[in-house]
JSON list of C-alpha atoms in Angstrom, two decimals:
[
{"chain": "A", "resi": 106, "resn": "MET", "atom": "CA", "xyz": [-10.01, -12.51, -14.13]},
{"chain": "A", "resi": 107, "resn": "THR", "atom": "CA", "xyz": [-9.50, -8.72, -15.86]},
{"chain": "A", "resi": 108, "resn": "ASP", "atom": "CA", "xyz": [-7.92, -5.79, -14.76]},
{"chain": "A", "resi": 109, "resn": "ARG", "atom": "CA", "xyz": [-10.65, -4.00, -13.47]},
{"chain": "A", "resi": 110, "resn": "LEU", "atom": "CA", "xyz": [-8.31, -0.41, -13.22]},
{"chain": "A", "resi": 111, "resn": "GLY", "atom": "CA", "xyz": [-5.54, -1.33, -16.37]},
{"chain": "A", "resi": 112, "resn": "PRO", "atom": "CA", "xyz": [-2.95, 1.32, -17.12]},
{"chain": "A", "resi": 113, "resn": "ILE", "atom": "CA", "xyz": [-4.31, 4.82, -18.30]},
{"chain": "A", "resi": 114, "resn": "PRO", "atom": "CA", "xyz": [-2.00, 6.23, -21.23]},
{"chain": "A", "resi": 115, "resn": "PHE", "atom": "CA", "xyz": [0.12, 9.83, -20.30]},
{"chain": "A", "resi": 116, "resn": "ALA", "atom": "CA", "xyz": [-1.08, 11.96, -23.12]},
{"chain": "A", "resi": 117, "resn": "GLN", "atom": "CA", "xyz": [-5.05, 10.93, -21.60]},
{"chain": "A", "resi": 118, "resn": "MET", "atom": "CA", "xyz": [-4.52, 11.03, -17.62]},
{"chain": "A", "resi": 119, "resn": "SER", "atom": "CA", "xyz": [-5.45, 14.50, -15.91]},
{"chain": "A", "resi": 120, "resn": "ALA", "atom": "CA", "xyz": [-2.92, 17.46, -15.67]},
{"chain": "A", "resi": 121, "resn": "SER", "atom": "CA", "xyz": [-2.64, 15.54, -11.26]},
{"chain": "A", "resi": 122, "resn": "GLN", "atom": "CA", "xyz": [-2.64, 12.66, -12.93]},
{"chain": "A", "resi": 123, "resn": "GLN", "atom": "CA", "xyz": [0.05, 13.28, -14.64]},
{"chain": "A", "resi": 124, "resn": "VAL", "atom": "CA", "xyz": [2.04, 15.29, -11.99]},
{"chain": "A", "resi": 125, "resn": "ALA", "atom": "CA", "xyz": [1.42, 12.10, -9.76]},
{"chain": "A", "resi": 126, "resn": "ALA", "atom": "CA", "xyz": [2.53, 10.04, -12.24]},
{"chain": "A", "resi": 127, "resn": "GLN", "atom": "CA", "xyz": [6.13, 11.74, -13.39]},
{"chain": "A", "resi": 128, "resn": "ALA", "atom": "CA", "xyz": [7.34, 11.79, -9.56]},
{"chain": "A", "resi": 129, "resn": "VAL", "atom": "CA", "xyz": [6.95, 7.12, -9.97]},
{"chain": "A", "resi": 130, "resn": "ILE", "atom": "CA", "xyz": [8.10, 7.37, -13.22]},
{"chain": "A", "resi": 131, "resn": "ASP", "atom": "CA", "xyz": [11.40, 9.93, -11.79]},
{"chain": "A", "resi": 132, "resn": "GLY", "atom": "CA", "xyz": [12.44, 8.05, -9.19]},
{"chain": "A", "resi": 133, "resn": "PRO", "atom": "CA", "xyz": [13.49, 4.96, -8.39]},
{"chain": "A", "resi": 134, "resn": "ARG", "atom": "CA", "xyz": [10.69, 2.87, -9.61]},
{"chain": "A", "resi": 135, "resn": "GLY", "atom": "CA", "xyz": [11.21, 4.33, -12.91]},
{"chain": "A", "resi": 136, "resn": "ALA", "atom": "CA", "xyz": [7.77, 3.07, -14.77]},
{"chain": "A", "resi": 137, "resn": "LEU", "atom": "CA", "xyz": [4.48, 3.42, -13.14]},
{"chain": "A", "resi": 138, "resn": "TYR", "atom": "CA", "xyz": [3.48, -0.13, -12.18]},
{"chain": "A", "resi": 139, "resn": "GLY", "atom": "CA", "xyz": [1.79, -2.57, -10.50]},
{"chain": "A", "resi": 140, "resn": "PRO", "atom": "CA", "xyz": [-0.15, -0.84, -7.52]},
{"chain": "A", "resi": 141, "resn": "PHE", "atom": "CA", "xyz": [-0.12, 2.57, -8.89]},
{"chain": "A", "resi": 142, "resn": "VAL", "atom": "CA", "xyz": [-1.66, 1.39, -12.74]},
{"chain": "A", "resi": 143, "resn": "PRO", "atom": "CA", "xyz": [-4.66, 1.53, -10.21]},
{"chain": "A", "resi": 144, "resn": "LEU", "atom": "CA", "xyz": [-3.58, 3.73, -7.31]},
{"chain": "A", "resi": 145, "resn": "ILE", "atom": "CA", "xyz": [-3.53, 6.89, -10.14]},
{"chain": "A", "resi": 146, "resn": "ARG", "atom": "CA", "xyz": [-6.97, 7.02, -10.09]},
{"chain": "A", "resi": 147, "resn": "SER", "atom": "CA", "xyz": [-6.34, 8.96, -6.79]},
{"chain": "A", "resi": 148, "resn": "PRO", "atom": "CA", "xyz": [-2.82, 11.04, -7.33]},
{"chain": "A", "resi": 149, "resn": "GLU", "atom": "CA", "xyz": [-2.94, 12.17, -4.05]},
{"chain": "A", "resi": 150, "resn": "LEU", "atom": "CA", "xyz": [-3.31, 9.56, -2.61]},
{"chain": "A", "resi": 151, "resn": "MET", "atom": "CA", "xyz": [-1.40, 7.26, -4.97]},
{"chain": "A", "resi": 152, "resn": "SER", "atom": "CA", "xyz": [1.34, 10.37, -4.15]},
{"chain": "A", "resi": 153, "resn": "ALA", "atom": "CA", "xyz": [1.51, 9.56, -0.78]},
{"chain": "A", "resi": 154, "resn": "ALA", "atom": "CA", "xyz": [1.65, 6.27, -1.05]},
{"chain": "A", "resi": 155, "resn": "GLN", "atom": "CA", "xyz": [4.52, 6.36, -3.57]},
{"chain": "A", "resi": 156, "resn": "CYS", "atom": "CA", "xyz": [6.26, 8.63, -1.13]},
{"chain": "A", "resi": 157, "resn": "MET", "atom": "CA", "xyz": [6.40, 5.64, 1.64]},
{"chain": "A", "resi": 158, "resn": "GLY", "atom": "CA", "xyz": [6.58, 3.17, -0.52]},
{"chain": "A", "resi": 159, "resn": "GLU", "atom": "CA", "xyz": [9.67, 4.91, -1.83]},
{"chain": "A", "resi": 160, "resn": "TYR", "atom": "CA", "xyz": [11.25, 4.94, 1.99]},
{"chain": "A", "resi": 161, "resn": "LEU", "atom": "CA", "xyz": [9.96, 2.16, 2.74]},
{"chain": "A", "resi": 162, "resn": "ARG", "atom": "CA", "xyz": [10.84, 0.20, 0.10]},
{"chain": "A", "resi": 163, "resn": "TYR", "atom": "CA", "xyz": [14.61, 1.93, -0.52]},
{"chain": "A", "resi": 164, "resn": "ARG", "atom": "CA", "xyz": [15.88, 3.29, 3.25]},
{"chain": "A", "resi": 165, "resn": "SER", "atom": "CA", "xyz": [13.98, 1.25, 5.92]},
{"chain": "A", "resi": 166, "resn": "ALA", "atom": "CA", "xyz": [16.02, 0.66, 9.36]},
{"chain": "A", "resi": 167, "resn": "ILE", "atom": "CA", "xyz": [15.88, -3.00, 8.51]},
{"chain": "A", "resi": 168, "resn": "GLY", "atom": "CA", "xyz": [17.78, -3.12, 5.57]},
{"chain": "A", "resi": 169, "resn": "THR", "atom": "CA", "xyz": [16.56, -4.34, 1.55]},
{"chain": "A", "resi": 170, "resn": "ARG", "atom": "CA", "xyz": [16.89, -7.74, 2.17]},
{"chain": "A", "resi": 171, "resn": "LEU", "atom": "CA", "xyz": [15.04, -7.94, 4.87]},
{"chain": "A", "resi": 172, "resn": "THR", "atom": "CA", "xyz": [12.30, -5.10, 3.68]},
{"chain": "A", "resi": 173, "resn": "GLU", "atom": "CA", "xyz": [11.63, -7.78, 1.15]},
{"chain": "A", "resi": 174, "resn": "LEU", "atom": "CA", "xyz": [11.57, -10.83, 2.54]},
{"chain": "A", "resi": 175, "resn": "ALA", "atom": "CA", "xyz": [9.01, -8.41, 4.95]},
{"chain": "A", "resi": 176, "resn": "ILE", "atom": "CA", "xyz": [7.12, -8.22, 1.88]},
{"chain": "A", "resi": 177, "resn": "LEU", "atom": "CA", "xyz": [7.18, -11.62, 0.33]},
{"chain": "A", "resi": 178, "resn": "VAL", "atom": "CA", "xyz": [5.06, -12.90, 3.51]},
{"chain": "A", "resi": 179, "resn": "THR", "atom": "CA", "xyz": [2.69, -10.03, 3.49]},
{"chain": "A", "resi": 180, "resn": "ALA", "atom": "CA", "xyz": [2.52, -11.11, -0.53]},
{"chain": "A", "resi": 181, "resn": "ARG", "atom": "CA", "xyz": [1.73, -14.55, 0.51]},
{"chain": "A", "resi": 182, "resn": "GLN", "atom": "CA", "xyz": [-0.53, -13.67, 3.46]},
{"chain": "A", "resi": 183, "resn": "TRP", "atom": "CA", "xyz": [-3.10, -12.07, 1.03]},
{"chain": "A", "resi": 184, "resn": "SER", "atom": "CA", "xyz": [-2.18, -14.12, -2.18]},
{"chain": "A", "resi": 185, "resn": "GLN", "atom": "CA", "xyz": [-1.02, -10.74, -4.22]},
{"chain": "A", "resi": 186, "resn": "GLN", "atom": "CA", "xyz": [0.70, -12.01, -7.78]},
{"chain": "A", "resi": 187, "resn": "VAL", "atom": "CA", "xyz": [1.81, -8.37, -8.36]},
{"chain": "A", "resi": 188, "resn": "GLU", "atom": "CA", "xyz": [3.98, -8.01, -5.60]},
{"chain": "A", "resi": 189, "resn": "TRP", "atom": "CA", "xyz": [5.14, -11.63, -6.15]},
{"chain": "A", "resi": 190, "resn": "ALA", "atom": "CA", "xyz": [6.36, -11.06, -8.34]},
{"chain": "A", "resi": 191, "resn": "ILE", "atom": "CA", "xyz": [8.43, -7.80, -8.76]},
{"chain": "A", "resi": 192, "resn": "HIS", "atom": "CA", "xyz": [9.49, -9.05, -5.37]},
{"chain": "A", "resi": 193, "resn": "ALA", "atom": "CA", "xyz": [10.79, -12.71, -4.79]},
{"chain": "A", "resi": 194, "resn": "PRO", "atom": "CA", "xyz": [13.23, -12.50, -7.52]},
{"chain": "A", "resi": 195, "resn": "ILE", "atom": "CA", "xyz": [14.54, -8.80, -5.84]},
{"chain": "A", "resi": 196, "resn": "ALA", "atom": "CA", "xyz": [14.51, -10.57, -2.95]},
{"chain": "A", "resi": 197, "resn": "ARG", "atom": "CA", "xyz": [16.59, -13.41, -4.11]},
{"chain": "A", "resi": 198, "resn": "GLU", "atom": "CA", "xyz": [19.07, -10.99, -5.83]},
{"chain": "A", "resi": 199, "resn": "TYR", "atom": "CA", "xyz": [19.20, -9.32, -1.93]},
{"chain": "A", "resi": 200, "resn": "GLY", "atom": "CA", "xyz": [20.22, -12.76, -0.21]},
{"chain": "A", "resi": 201, "resn": "ILE", "atom": "CA", "xyz": [17.11, -14.64, 0.42]},
{"chain": "A", "resi": 202, "resn": "ALA", "atom": "CA", "xyz": [17.42, -18.04, -0.09]},
{"chain": "A", "resi": 203, "resn": "ASP", "atom": "CA", "xyz": [15.46, -19.53, -2.99]},
{"chain": "A", "resi": 204, "resn": "GLU", "atom": "CA", "xyz": [14.75, -22.20, -0.54]},
{"chain": "A", "resi": 205, "resn": "THR", "atom": "CA", "xyz": [13.43, -19.69, 1.77]},
{"chain": "A", "resi": 206, "resn": "ILE", "atom": "CA", "xyz": [11.29, -17.95, -1.22]},
{"chain": "A", "resi": 207, "resn": "ALA", "atom": "CA", "xyz": [9.61, -21.36, -2.19]},
{"chain": "A", "resi": 208, "resn": "ALA", "atom": "CA", "xyz": [8.65, -22.21, 1.57]},
{"chain": "A", "resi": 209, "resn": "ILE", "atom": "CA", "xyz": [6.95, -19.24, 1.72]},
{"chain": "A", "resi": 210, "resn": "ALA", "atom": "CA", "xyz": [5.34, -19.39, -1.85]},
{"chain": "A", "resi": 211, "resn": "GLU", "atom": "CA", "xyz": [3.69, -23.04, -0.06]},
{"chain": "A", "resi": 212, "resn": "ARG", "atom": "CA", "xyz": [3.26, -21.60, 2.86]},
{"chain": "A", "resi": 213, "resn": "ARG", "atom": "CA", "xyz": [6.18, -23.18, 4.71]},
{"chain": "A", "resi": 214, "resn": "ARG", "atom": "CA", "xyz": [7.57, -21.73, 8.00]},
{"chain": "A", "resi": 215, "resn": "PRO", "atom": "CA", "xyz": [11.04, -21.56, 5.89]},
{"chain": "A", "resi": 216, "resn": "GLN", "atom": "CA", "xyz": [14.42, -23.64, 7.36]},
{"chain": "A", "resi": 217, "resn": "GLY", "atom": "CA", "xyz": [17.61, -22.54, 8.03]},
{"chain": "A", "resi": 218, "resn": "LEU", "atom": "CA", "xyz": [17.10, -19.23, 8.25]},
{"chain": "A", "resi": 219, "resn": "LEU", "atom": "CA", "xyz": [19.32, -16.92, 9.77]},
{"chain": "A", "resi": 220, "resn": "PRO", "atom": "CA", "xyz": [17.92, -15.36, 12.88]},
{"chain": "A", "resi": 221, "resn": "ASP", "atom": "CA", "xyz": [17.40, -12.47, 11.48]},
{"chain": "A", "resi": 222, "resn": "GLU", "atom": "CA", "xyz": [15.20, -13.43, 8.78]},
{"chain": "A", "resi": 223, "resn": "ALA", "atom": "CA", "xyz": [13.56, -16.31, 11.56]},
{"chain": "A", "resi": 224, "resn": "LEU", "atom": "CA", "xyz": [13.25, -13.38, 13.30]},
{"chain": "A", "resi": 225, "resn": "VAL", "atom": "CA", "xyz": [11.31, -10.99, 10.42]},
{"chain": "A", "resi": 226, "resn": "VAL", "atom": "CA", "xyz": [9.12, -13.74, 9.65]},
{"chain": "A", "resi": 227, "resn": "GLU", "atom": "CA", "xyz": [7.67, -14.52, 12.74]},
{"chain": "A", "resi": 228, "resn": "PHE", "atom": "CA", "xyz": [6.89, -10.77, 13.56]},
{"chain": "A", "resi": 229, "resn": "CYS", "atom": "CA", "xyz": [5.37, -10.98, 9.76]},
{"chain": "A", "resi": 230, "resn": "LEU", "atom": "CA", "xyz": [3.83, -13.76, 10.22]},
{"chain": "A", "resi": 231, "resn": "GLN", "atom": "CA", "xyz": [2.30, -12.86, 14.19]},
{"chain": "A", "resi": 232, "resn": "LEU", "atom": "CA", "xyz": [1.84, -10.28, 13.04]},
{"chain": "A", "resi": 233, "resn": "HIS", "atom": "CA", "xyz": [-0.60, -10.84, 9.88]},
{"chain": "A", "resi": 234, "resn": "GLN", "atom": "CA", "xyz": [-2.17, -14.15, 11.01]},
{"chain": "A", "resi": 235, "resn": "GLN", "atom": "CA", "xyz": [-3.31, -13.25, 14.80]},
{"chain": "A", "resi": 236, "resn": "GLN", "atom": "CA", "xyz": [-3.33, -9.61, 14.32]},
{"chain": "A", "resi": 237, "resn": "ARG", "atom": "CA", "xyz": [-0.49, -8.57, 16.67]},
{"chain": "A", "resi": 238, "resn": "VAL", "atom": "CA", "xyz": [2.89, -9.44, 17.47]},
{"chain": "A", "resi": 239, "resn": "ASP", "atom": "CA", "xyz": [3.34, -11.51, 20.80]},
{"chain": "A", "resi": 240, "resn": "ASP", "atom": "CA", "xyz": [6.05, -10.44, 24.52]},
{"chain": "A", "resi": 241, "resn": "PRO", "atom": "CA", "xyz": [9.10, -12.37, 23.17]},
{"chain": "A", "resi": 242, "resn": "THR", "atom": "CA", "xyz": [9.11, -11.67, 19.81]},
{"chain": "A", "resi": 243, "resn": "TYR", "atom": "CA", "xyz": [8.24, -7.38, 20.03]},
{"chain": "A", "resi": 244, "resn": "ALA", "atom": "CA", "xyz": [11.28, -8.15, 22.16]},
{"chain": "A", "resi": 245, "resn": "ALA", "atom": "CA", "xyz": [13.53, -10.13, 20.06]},
{"chain": "A", "resi": 246, "resn": "ALA", "atom": "CA", "xyz": [13.14, -7.24, 17.17]},
{"chain": "A", "resi": 247, "resn": "LEU", "atom": "CA", "xyz": [13.24, -4.93, 19.21]},
{"chain": "A", "resi": 248, "resn": "ALA", "atom": "CA", "xyz": [16.48, -5.77, 20.44]},
{"chain": "A", "resi": 249, "resn": "ALA", "atom": "CA", "xyz": [17.57, -6.06, 17.13]},
{"chain": "A", "resi": 250, "resn": "PHE", "atom": "CA", "xyz": [16.68, -3.22, 15.40]},
{"chain": "A", "resi": 251, "resn": "GLY", "atom": "CA", "xyz": [15.94, -0.55, 17.57]},
{"chain": "A", "resi": 252, "resn": "GLU", "atom": "CA", "xyz": [12.64, 1.47, 18.00]},
{"chain": "A", "resi": 253, "resn": "HIS", "atom": "CA", "xyz": [12.66, 2.73, 14.87]},
{"chain": "A", "resi": 254, "resn": "GLY", "atom": "CA", "xyz": [13.54, -0.89, 12.72]},
{"chain": "A", "resi": 255, "resn": "VAL", "atom": "CA", "xyz": [10.92, -2.07, 14.63]},
{"chain": "A", "resi": 256, "resn": "VAL", "atom": "CA", "xyz": [8.71, 0.72, 13.31]},
{"chain": "A", "resi": 257, "resn": "ASP", "atom": "CA", "xyz": [9.61, 0.07, 9.67]},
{"chain": "A", "resi": 258, "resn": "LEU", "atom": "CA", "xyz": [8.64, -3.96, 10.10]},
{"chain": "A", "resi": 259, "resn": "MET", "atom": "CA", "xyz": [5.37, -2.88, 11.18]},
{"chain": "A", "resi": 260, "resn": "GLY", "atom": "CA", "xyz": [5.21, -0.67, 8.41]},
{"chain": "A", "resi": 261, "resn": "ILE", "atom": "CA", "xyz": [6.28, -2.91, 5.33]},
{"chain": "A", "resi": 262, "resn": "ASN", "atom": "CA", "xyz": [3.48, -5.30, 7.19]},
{"chain": "A", "resi": 263, "resn": "GLY", "atom": "CA", "xyz": [0.87, -2.40, 6.59]},
{"chain": "A", "resi": 264, "resn": "TYR", "atom": "CA", "xyz": [1.87, -0.64, 2.81]},
{"chain": "A", "resi": 265, "resn": "TYR", "atom": "CA", "xyz": [2.52, -4.20, 1.37]},
{"chain": "A", "resi": 266, "resn": "THR", "atom": "CA", "xyz": [-0.89, -4.96, 2.89]},
{"chain": "A", "resi": 267, "resn": "PHE", "atom": "CA", "xyz": [-2.66, -1.78, 1.99]},
{"chain": "A", "resi": 268, "resn": "LEU", "atom": "CA", "xyz": [-0.78, -2.24, -1.74]},
{"chain": "A", "resi": 269, "resn": "ALA", "atom": "CA", "xyz": [-2.33, -6.59, -1.85]},
{"chain": "A", "resi": 270, "resn": "MET", "atom": "CA", "xyz": [-5.69, -5.26, -1.21]},
{"chain": "A", "resi": 271, "resn": "VAL", "atom": "CA", "xyz": [-5.62, -2.57, -4.31]},
{"chain": "A", "resi": 272, "resn": "MET", "atom": "CA", "xyz": [-4.69, -4.68, -6.16]},
{"chain": "A", "resi": 273, "resn": "ASN", "atom": "CA", "xyz": [-7.10, -7.91, -5.27]},
{"chain": "A", "resi": 274, "resn": "ALA", "atom": "CA", "xyz": [-9.49, -6.09, -5.70]},
{"chain": "A", "resi": 275, "resn": "ALA", "atom": "CA", "xyz": [-8.12, -4.14, -8.51]},
{"chain": "A", "resi": 276, "resn": "GLN", "atom": "CA", "xyz": [-7.22, -7.27, -10.33]},
{"chain": "A", "resi": 277, "resn": "THR", "atom": "CA", "xyz": [-4.64, -5.76, -11.00]},
{"chain": "A", "resi": 278, "resn": "ALA", "atom": "CA", "xyz": [-2.64, -7.75, -14.52]},
{"chain": "A", "resi": 279, "resn": "VAL", "atom": "CA", "xyz": [0.69, -10.13, -13.38]},
{"chain": "A", "resi": 280, "resn": "PRO", "atom": "CA", "xyz": [3.72, -8.50, -14.56]},
{"chain": "A", "resi": 281, "resn": "GLN", "atom": "CA", "xyz": [5.96, -10.53, -17.25]},
{"chain": "A", "resi": 282, "resn": "THR", "atom": "CA", "xyz": [8.44, -12.35, -14.22]},
{"chain": "A", "resi": 283, "resn": "GLU", "atom": "CA", "xyz": [11.10, -15.43, -15.22]},
{"chain": "A", "resi": 284, "resn": "ALA", "atom": "CA", "xyz": [9.37, -16.42, -10.35]},
{"chain": "A", "resi": 285, "resn": "PRO", "atom": "CA", "xyz": [6.95, -19.27, -10.83]},
{"chain": "A", "resi": 286, "resn": "LEU", "atom": "CA", "xyz": [3.73, -17.16, -9.23]},
{"chain": "A", "resi": 287, "resn": "LEU", "atom": "CA", "xyz": [2.32, -18.32, -5.95]},
{"chain": "A", "resi": 288, "resn": "PRO", "atom": "CA", "xyz": [-0.07, -21.52, -5.57]},
{"chain": "A", "resi": 289, "resn": "ASP", "atom": "CA", "xyz": [-3.31, -21.10, -5.55]}
]
């Protein structure tokens, strides 16, 4: 598979691309990688996306551990290897069990989850697979995370779906990782 929209050397970027790239490099990500490689072709879109992503990844109302879990569910739903390679190790660092990560990768329902983890997995699976969330699951998420947290959880699913679509269409190269890639 050929990377359709691979890296552009910084010196070859337009002025607007350089400004957008530098904002990502200067932010918490520290480098232009993953979805931002193809997105740099549309600097304004990339800038808007990276602002949303920075909030959702680093400051969401549900916290980093549950955010990373939601990202993994989304990456699996879209068979997105770049998201998986980046976020499986981060999820592990934030306390998501290896067994949970493996189950998601294999499209199995994880067992032995903490209640908040089980709720996030169920919410995300329903949203991706049924394009809606049933009333009991929504009510449980509202009770657990409040309206702010529920909206952020929906946003995480939508944002990482957007990134997955971009990278799947662009055939973005998977970075070096020690994490096992998603099985077909």
